[in-house]
Coordinates of C-alpha atoms and ligand atoms in Angstrom, one line a residue:
M1 CA 23.5 30.8 38.2
S2 CA 26.6 28.6 38.5
N3 CA 28.4 27.7 35.3
Q4 CA 27.8 24.0 36.1
R5 CA 24.1 24.5 36.4
R6 CA 24.0 26.7 33.2
S7 CA 25.8 23.9 31.3
F8 CA 23.4 21.3 32.7
L9 CA 20.4 23.3 31.6
G10 CA 22.0 23.9 28.2
K11 CA 22.4 20.2 27.7
L12 CA 18.8 19.6 28.8
A13 CA 17.5 22.2 26.3
V14 CA 19.4 20.5 23.5
A15 CA 18.2 17.1 24.5
S16 CA 14.6 18.3 24.8
A17 CA 14.8 19.9 21.3
I18 CA 15.5 16.5 19.8
P19 CA 12.3 15.8 17.9
L20 CA 11.6 12.3 19.2
V21 CA 8.5 10.7 20.7
P22 CA 9.1 10.3 24.4
S23 CA 10.4 6.9 25.5
F24 CA 7.3 6.2 27.7
L25 CA 5.4 6.1 24.4
K26 CA 7.6 3.3 22.9
P27 CA 5.9 -0.1 22.5
E28 CA 6.2 -2.8 25.2
A29 CA 5.8 -5.7 22.7
N30 CA 9.1 -6.4 21.1
L31 CA 10.1 -7.8 17.7
D32 CA 13.4 -9.2 18.9
W33 CA 12.3 -12.8 18.6
I34 CA 12.0 -12.4 14.8
S35 CA 15.6 -11.5 14.3
T36 CA 16.7 -14.2 16.8
Y37 CA 14.5 -16.8 14.9
K38 CA 15.9 -15.6 11.6
N39 CA 19.5 -15.9 12.7
S40 CA 18.9 -19.3 14.3
S41 CA 17.9 -20.8 11.0
A42 CA 20.7 -19.3 9.0
S43 CA 22.1 -22.5 7.5
T44 CA 20.5 -21.9 4.1
L45 CA 21.0 -18.2 4.2
A46 CA 20.6 -16.9 0.7
L47 CA 23.4 -14.4 0.6
A48 CA 22.1 -12.6 -2.5
S49 CA 18.9 -11.6 -0.9
G50 CA 20.2 -11.5 2.6
Y51 CA 17.6 -13.7 4.3
D52 CA 17.0 -17.4 5.0
K53 CA 15.0 -18.8 2.2
S54 CA 13.8 -21.7 4.3
L55 CA 11.7 -19.2 6.3
V56 CA 9.4 -18.8 3.3
T57 CA 7.9 -22.3 4.1
D58 CA 8.5 -22.4 7.8
E59 CA 5.0 -22.5 9.3
T60 CA 6.3 -22.2 12.9
F61 CA 7.7 -18.8 12.0
W62 CA 4.5 -17.7 10.3
Y63 CA 2.3 -19.0 13.1
R64 CA 4.3 -16.8 15.5
I65 CA 3.7 -13.8 13.1
K66 CA 0.0 -14.7 13.1
N67 CA 0.0 -14.5 16.8
M68 CA 1.2 -10.9 16.5
Y69 CA -2.1 -10.1 14.9
S70 CA -5.6 -10.3 16.5
S71 CA -7.2 -12.0 13.6
S72 CA -10.6 -13.7 14.0
P73 CA -10.5 -17.4 14.8
G74 CA -13.9 -17.7 13.3
V75 CA -13.9 -15.8 10.0
L76 CA -11.0 -16.6 7.7
N77 CA -10.1 -13.2 6.3
L78 CA -8.9 -13.6 2.7
N79 CA -9.8 -10.1 1.6
N80 CA -6.6 -8.5 2.7
G81 CA -6.6 -6.7 -0.7
G82 CA -9.3 -4.4 0.7
V83 CA -7.4 -3.2 3.8
S84 CA -4.9 -4.9 6.1
P85 CA -5.3 -5.5 9.8
Q86 CA -2.7 -4.0 12.0
P87 CA -0.3 -6.1 14.1
I88 CA -1.0 -5.7 17.8
I89 CA 2.0 -3.5 18.3
V90 CA 0.5 -1.0 15.9
Q91 CA -2.9 -1.2 17.5
E92 CA -1.4 -0.6 20.9
A93 CA 0.8 2.3 19.8
F94 CA -2.3 3.9 18.2
E95 CA -4.3 3.4 21.4
R96 CA -1.4 4.8 23.6
Y97 CA -0.9 7.9 21.5
N98 CA -4.7 8.5 21.3
K99 CA -5.1 8.2 25.1
L100 CA -2.2 10.5 25.6
C101 CA -3.7 13.1 23.3
N102 CA -6.9 13.0 25.3
E103 CA -5.0 14.1 28.4
A104 CA -4.4 17.5 27.0
P105 CA -5.0 17.5 23.2
S106 CA -3.4 20.7 22.1
Y107 CA -0.3 20.1 24.2
Y108 CA 0.3 16.4 23.4
M109 CA -0.8 16.6 19.8
W110 CA 0.8 19.9 18.7
R111 CA 3.8 20.1 21.1
I112 CA 4.7 16.5 21.7
L113 CA 3.5 14.1 19.0
D114 CA 3.9 16.6 16.2
Q115 CA 7.7 16.4 16.8
G116 CA 7.5 12.9 15.5
R117 CA 6.4 14.0 12.0
E118 CA 9.9 14.8 10.6
P119 CA 11.6 11.6 11.9
L120 CA 8.6 9.7 10.4
R121 CA 9.0 11.4 7.1
Q122 CA 12.7 10.4 7.1
R123 CA 11.8 6.7 7.9
L124 CA 9.2 6.7 5.1
A125 CA 11.8 8.1 2.7
E126 CA 14.2 5.3 3.5
L127 CA 11.4 2.7 2.9
A128 CA 10.3 4.4 -0.3
G129 CA 13.8 5.1 -1.6
T130 CA 13.2 8.9 -2.0
S131 CA 14.2 12.1 -0.4
A132 CA 12.2 13.0 2.7
E133 CA 11.6 16.4 1.0
E134 CA 9.5 14.6 -1.6
L135 CA 7.1 12.9 0.8
A136 CA 3.9 14.1 2.4
V137 CA 2.0 12.1 5.0
V138 CA -1.7 12.0 4.1
R139 CA -4.7 9.9 5.0
N140 CA -5.0 7.5 2.1
A141 CA -4.2 6.8 -1.6
S142 CA -7.3 8.6 -2.7
E143 CA -6.2 11.8 -0.9
A144 CA -2.7 11.5 -2.3
L145 CA -3.7 10.9 -5.9
E146 CA -6.6 13.3 -6.0
T147 CA -4.3 16.0 -4.6
V148 CA -2.3 15.4 -7.8
I149 CA -5.2 15.1 -10.2
F150 CA -6.8 18.3 -9.0
G151 CA -3.6 20.1 -8.4
L152 CA -2.1 19.8 -11.9
R153 CA -2.3 22.9 -14.1
L154 CA -4.1 21.6 -17.1
N155 CA -6.0 23.5 -19.8
R156 CA -9.1 22.7 -21.8
G157 CA -8.3 20.2 -24.4
D158 CA -5.2 18.8 -22.7
K159 CA -5.1 15.0 -23.0
V160 CA -4.8 12.5 -20.1
V161 CA -4.3 8.7 -20.6
V162 CA -6.1 6.5 -18.2
S163 CA -7.1 2.8 -18.2
K164 CA -10.5 1.2 -17.7
L165 CA -9.0 -0.8 -14.9
D166 CA -7.7 2.2 -12.9
Y167 CA -9.4 2.7 -9.5
P168 CA -12.8 4.3 -9.5
N169 CA -12.0 7.2 -7.0
M170 CA -9.2 8.3 -9.3
M171 CA -11.3 7.9 -12.5
N172 CA -14.1 9.9 -10.9
A173 CA -11.6 12.6 -10.1
W174 CA -10.4 12.7 -13.7
K175 CA -14.0 12.6 -15.0
Q176 CA -14.7 15.6 -12.7
R177 CA -11.8 17.4 -14.3
E178 CA -13.1 16.4 -17.7
H179 CA -16.6 17.8 -16.8
R180 CA -15.3 21.0 -15.1
D181 CA -12.2 21.9 -17.0
G182 CA -12.5 20.2 -20.4
V183 CA -9.5 17.9 -20.2
V184 CA -9.8 15.0 -22.6
L185 CA -9.5 11.4 -21.3
K186 CA -8.0 8.8 -23.6
W187 CA -8.8 5.2 -22.4
V188 CA -6.5 2.2 -22.5
E189 CA -8.2 -1.1 -22.8
L190 CA -6.5 -4.0 -20.9
D191 CA -7.6 -7.6 -21.4
L192 CA -6.1 -9.6 -18.5
P193 CA -4.8 -12.1 -18.0
G194 CA -3.3 -13.0 -21.4
M195 CA -1.5 -9.7 -22.2
S196 CA 2.3 -9.8 -22.1
N197 CA 4.2 -6.8 -20.7
D198 CA 5.0 -5.8 -24.3
K199 CA 1.3 -5.9 -25.2
I200 CA 0.4 -3.8 -22.2
V201 CA 3.1 -1.2 -23.1
D202 CA 1.8 -1.2 -26.7
A203 CA -1.8 -0.5 -25.4
Y204 CA -0.5 2.6 -23.6
A205 CA 1.8 3.6 -26.4
A206 CA -1.2 3.7 -28.8
Q207 CA -2.7 6.4 -26.6
I208 CA 0.4 8.4 -25.7
T209 CA 0.4 10.9 -28.5
P210 CA 2.4 14.2 -28.4
D211 CA -0.6 16.2 -27.1
V212 CA -0.8 14.0 -24.0
K213 CA 0.1 15.8 -20.8
V214 CA -0.4 13.1 -18.1
V215 CA -0.4 9.3 -18.1
H216 CA -2.1 7.7 -15.0
I217 CA -0.8 4.2 -14.2
T218 CA -2.1 1.8 -11.7
H219 CA 0.9 -0.2 -10.7
L220 CA -0.9 -3.3 -9.2
I221 CA -4.4 -3.6 -10.4
N222 CA -6.8 -4.1 -7.5
W223 CA -9.4 -6.0 -9.5
N224 CA -7.2 -9.0 -10.5
G225 CA -3.7 -8.4 -8.9
H226 CA -1.9 -7.8 -12.2
I227 CA 1.4 -5.9 -11.9
V228 CA 1.7 -3.4 -14.7
P229 CA 5.2 -2.5 -16.2
S230 CA 5.1 1.0 -14.8
K231 CA 8.6 2.1 -15.7
Q232 CA 8.3 1.1 -19.3
I233 CA 5.1 3.0 -19.7
A234 CA 6.5 6.0 -17.8
D235 CA 9.6 6.0 -20.1
L236 CA 7.3 6.3 -23.1
A237 CA 5.3 9.0 -21.4
H238 CA 8.4 11.0 -20.6
K239 CA 9.7 10.7 -24.2
A240 CA 6.4 12.2 -25.4
G241 CA 6.8 15.1 -22.9
A242 CA 4.0 13.8 -20.5
Q243 CA 4.1 13.5 -16.8
T244 CA 3.2 10.3 -14.9
I245 CA 1.0 9.6 -11.9
V246 CA 1.5 6.1 -10.4
D247 CA -1.2 4.6 -8.1
G248 CA 0.8 2.3 -5.8
A249 CA -2.1 1.7 -3.4
H250 CA -1.7 -2.1 -3.8
S251 CA 2.0 -2.5 -4.5
F252 CA 3.7 -0.5 -1.7
A253 CA 5.2 -2.7 1.0
H254 CA 3.7 -5.7 -0.9
I255 CA 6.2 -6.1 -3.6
Q256 CA 9.8 -4.8 -3.4
Y257 CA 10.7 -1.6 -5.3
T258 CA 11.6 2.1 -4.7
I259 CA 9.3 4.8 -6.0
P260 CA 12.0 6.1 -8.4
D261 CA 12.1 2.5 -9.9
L262 CA 8.5 3.1 -11.3
G263 CA 9.3 6.3 -13.2
A264 CA 6.7 8.2 -11.3
D265 CA 6.6 12.0 -11.3
Y266 CA 3.8 11.7 -8.7
F267 CA 2.9 8.6 -6.6
G268 CA 0.2 7.9 -4.0
T269 CA -0.4 5.0 -1.7
S270 CA -2.3 4.0 1.4
L271 CA -0.3 2.8 4.3
H272 CA -3.2 0.9 5.8
K273 CA -3.0 -1.7 3.1
W274 CA 0.2 -3.7 2.8
L275 CA 2.3 -1.8 5.4
C276 CA -0.4 -2.6 8.0
A277 CA -0.3 1.0 9.4
P278 CA -3.4 2.4 11.2
F279 CA -6.6 2.9 9.1
G280 CA -6.5 6.3 7.5
S281 CA -2.8 6.7 6.7
G282 CA -1.2 7.3 3.3
L283 CA 1.7 8.8 1.5
L284 CA 2.1 11.3 -1.4
Y285 CA 5.3 11.5 -3.4
V286 CA 6.0 14.5 -5.6
K287 CA 9.2 14.6 -7.5
K288 CA 11.2 17.6 -6.2
E289 CA 11.1 19.6 -9.4
H290 CA 7.3 19.4 -9.6
I291 CA 6.4 20.5 -6.1
S292 CA 6.2 24.2 -6.8
M293 CA 3.8 23.8 -9.8
L294 CA 1.4 21.4 -8.1
Y295 CA -1.4 23.2 -6.2
P296 CA -2.1 21.7 -2.8
H297 CA -5.6 20.2 -2.4
L298 CA -6.2 22.2 0.8
A299 CA -4.8 25.7 0.6
S300 CA -1.5 26.5 2.2
P301 CA 0.1 30.0 2.7
D302 CA 2.2 29.8 -0.5
P303 CA 0.6 27.5 -3.2
E304 CA 3.8 27.7 -5.2
S305 CA 6.1 26.8 -2.3
T306 CA 8.7 24.2 -3.1
D307 CA 8.2 22.7 0.4
I308 CA 6.4 19.3 0.3
R309 CA 4.8 20.2 3.6
K310 CA 2.3 22.4 1.8
F311 CA 0.4 19.2 1.0
E312 CA -0.2 18.5 4.7
S313 CA -2.3 21.6 5.5
L314 CA -5.1 19.4 6.6
G315 CA -6.2 21.1 9.7
T316 CA -6.6 19.0 12.9
R317 CA -6.0 15.3 12.2
S318 CA -5.2 12.2 14.2
F319 CA -1.6 12.3 15.4
A320 CA -2.1 8.8 16.9
I321 CA -2.8 7.4 13.5
E322 CA 0.2 9.2 12.0
Q323 CA 2.7 8.3 14.7
A324 CA 1.8 4.6 14.9
I325 CA 2.9 4.3 11.2
G326 CA 6.4 4.1 12.8
Q327 CA 5.5 0.8 14.5
A328 CA 4.1 -0.5 11.2
I329 CA 7.5 0.3 9.6
D330 CA 9.3 -1.6 12.4
F331 CA 7.1 -4.6 11.9
H332 CA 7.6 -4.5 8.2
Y333 CA 11.4 -4.3 8.5
S334 CA 11.5 -7.1 11.1
I335 CA 10.1 -9.5 8.6
G336 CA 11.8 -7.8 5.7
G337 CA 10.3 -6.8 2.4
Q338 CA 11.9 -9.5 0.3
L339 CA 10.9 -12.3 2.7
K340 CA 7.4 -10.9 2.9
Q341 CA 7.0 -10.8 -0.9
E342 CA 8.4 -14.4 -1.3
R343 CA 6.0 -15.7 1.4
L344 CA 3.0 -14.0 -0.3
Q345 CA 4.1 -15.5 -3.7
Y346 CA 4.4 -18.9 -2.0
L347 CA 0.9 -18.6 -0.4
K348 CA -0.6 -17.7 -3.8
K349 CA 1.1 -20.7 -5.4
Y350 CA 0.1 -23.0 -2.5
W351 CA -3.7 -22.6 -3.0
T352 CA -3.8 -22.0 -6.7
D353 CA -1.7 -25.1 -7.4
A354 CA -4.0 -27.2 -5.3
V355 CA -7.2 -26.2 -7.2
K356 CA -6.1 -25.2 -10.7
D357 CA -6.4 -28.6 -12.3
H358 CA -10.0 -29.1 -11.2
P359 CA -12.1 -29.0 -14.4
K360 CA -14.6 -26.5 -12.8
I361 CA -12.1 -24.1 -11.2
H362 CA -10.3 -21.4 -13.2
I363 CA -7.6 -19.2 -11.9
N364 CA -8.0 -15.8 -13.7
T365 CA -4.9 -14.0 -12.7
D366 CA -1.5 -14.4 -14.4
P367 CA 0.4 -16.5 -11.8
H368 CA 3.9 -15.4 -12.9
P369 CA 5.7 -13.9 -9.9
D370 CA 6.7 -10.9 -12.0
R371 CA 3.1 -10.2 -12.9
S372 CA 1.2 -10.9 -9.7
C373 CA 1.8 -11.4 -6.0
A374 CA -0.7 -12.0 -3.2
L375 CA -3.9 -10.9 -5.0
C376 CA -5.5 -13.6 -7.3
I377 CA -8.9 -14.2 -8.7
V378 CA -10.7 -17.5 -9.1
N379 CA -13.9 -18.6 -11.0
M380 CA -16.0 -21.7 -10.8
D381 CA -18.3 -23.1 -13.4
G382 CA -21.9 -22.8 -12.4
Y383 CA -21.3 -19.8 -10.1
K384 CA -21.3 -16.1 -10.8
P385 CA -18.5 -14.4 -8.7
S386 CA -21.0 -12.9 -6.3
E387 CA -22.6 -16.4 -5.8
L388 CA -19.2 -18.0 -5.2
G389 CA -18.2 -15.3 -2.7
E390 CA -21.5 -15.7 -0.9
A391 CA -21.1 -19.5 -0.7
L392 CA -17.6 -19.2 0.7
Q393 CA -18.9 -16.7 3.3
N394 CA -22.1 -18.4 4.3
K395 CA -21.1 -22.1 4.2
F396 CA -17.4 -21.9 5.2
K397 CA -17.0 -18.5 6.9
I398 CA -14.3 -17.5 4.4
H399 CA -14.3 -13.8 3.6
T400 CA -13.2 -12.9 0.1
T401 CA -14.5 -10.3 -2.3
A402 CA -16.4 -10.8 -5.6
I403 CA -15.2 -8.8 -8.6
E404 CA -17.6 -8.1 -11.4
Y405 CA -16.0 -5.0 -13.0
E406 CA -15.5 -4.1 -16.7
N407 CA -13.9 -7.3 -18.2
V408 CA -12.7 -8.8 -14.8
Q409 CA -14.8 -11.5 -13.2
G410 CA -13.9 -13.6 -10.3
V411 CA -13.6 -14.0 -6.5
R412 CA -10.5 -12.2 -5.3
V413 CA -8.5 -14.2 -2.7
T414 CA -5.8 -12.3 -0.8
P415 CA -3.7 -13.9 1.9
H416 CA -1.3 -11.9 4.1
V417 CA 1.7 -12.5 6.3
Y418 CA -0.6 -13.7 9.1
T419 CA -2.1 -16.4 6.8
V420 CA -0.7 -19.9 7.3
T421 CA -1.0 -22.8 5.0
A422 CA -3.6 -24.4 7.3
D423 CA -5.9 -21.4 6.6
L424 CA -5.4 -22.0 2.8
D425 CA -6.2 -25.7 3.3
R426 CA -9.6 -24.6 4.6
L427 CA -10.0 -22.5 1.4
I428 CA -8.9 -25.4 -0.9
T429 CA -11.3 -27.8 0.8
A430 CA -14.2 -25.3 0.4
L431 CA -13.5 -24.6 -3.2
K432 CA -13.3 -28.3 -4.1
S433 CA -16.4 -29.2 -2.2
L434 CA -18.4 -26.4 -3.9
A435 CA -17.1 -27.5 -7.3
D436 CA -17.9 -31.2 -6.6
A437 CA -21.3 -30.5 -5.2
Ligands
LIG1 C1 -5.6 0.6 -7.0 C2 -6.2 1.4 -5.8 N1 -6.0 2.7 -5.8 C3 -6.5 3.5 -4.8 C4 -7.3 2.9 -3.8 C5 -7.8 3.8 -2.8 O1 -7.4 3.5 -1.5 P1 -8.0 4.3 -0.2 O2 -9.4 3.8 -0.2 O3 -7.2 3.8 0.9 O4 -7.8 5.7 -0.5 C6 -7.5 1.6 -3.8 C7 -8.3 1.0 -2.8 O5 -8.6 -0.2 -2.7 C8 -7.0 0.8 -4.9 O6 -7.2 -0.5 -4.9

């Protein structure tokens, strides 16, 4: 073989070893118009936050974002707190990858798409503000958090602090450990809205005694949208020698932070919520120094390995779901986390301001931007939450969710980036007409 040819083949081998998804799998839809639009209205650019504040209220911009989704023109979906829809570029990426896998599954899944796992881990690490070596790609928040709950080495009598407003899947996991292993649960009672951050921290502090081994914190409470001061609670836990698990299912890619900001030893989230990634995608964070001592949920060759990948021994899974997370990250970045958060705050304020002075309508979420973002609950005199939810659905085709859980009562309303103010006008009219009937 000639030297020239050898060198050509050598280059080819290097190029083909680069672990990237092939270019024919890249999306056709492009996000360029967003950056063009952003730059073209840069007159009021807020230098501190690096984006144009006037975009927050620019309905033309948000209508164009809405057109990047395939939302129903009939049903107004204001239950984005349950799960988010995917922008069309994410749906298309998923479909492309899935079709490709079906051409020769073991080849395209395990030899081609699997090469995208490490670059994806790197991109998720940039988004989460962690090292890639601390992140595992899993299927949802339940899987991430239950991996931790069942993987921790706890003994009979060890104490764990949980709150009555933590998510049921995780509380069931803890109750199972209580039943099976004899760990002792200590319950924090939260009475929201109306508790300041200091009062919330005090409620946790009262339970964090020196015999506590783990404190479980839900960062953004799904029932009422309240943002809990995770870092302050985590600091207390660490001082007492306990570890912290943070449930970020509702806060990740919704409000701006990095995982280390929360003081989490372990963190789990779903990516099919606010990141708008395919259904069945999630993220587990384990602080580097804890990886070896945490057992994987599904066994891997070395349970004490320090490699975060031991939490990904799932067996055959959907590579299409996993790889299309990349398009969801692109979409998230194209809007920008700060602009997204401010728009969601604006939408919450838009509809709550319009109804809050009605004598029969009561907003039951703390509206302060540090204590809630898009999720907010509302009550109406004369209606149970389930009745109000039904009336919105049946009479106005507005989809929300009724919350009747512990001490939280209300209909939860959750707009998203594809919600425009005209959608919320429909909600405002509906609420007022029900209240005035
Ligand atoms: C606070 C919280 N944690 C965990 C979960 C579980 O998420 P998933 O069903 O995606 O596992 C949810 C789901 O709504 C949630 O609200």
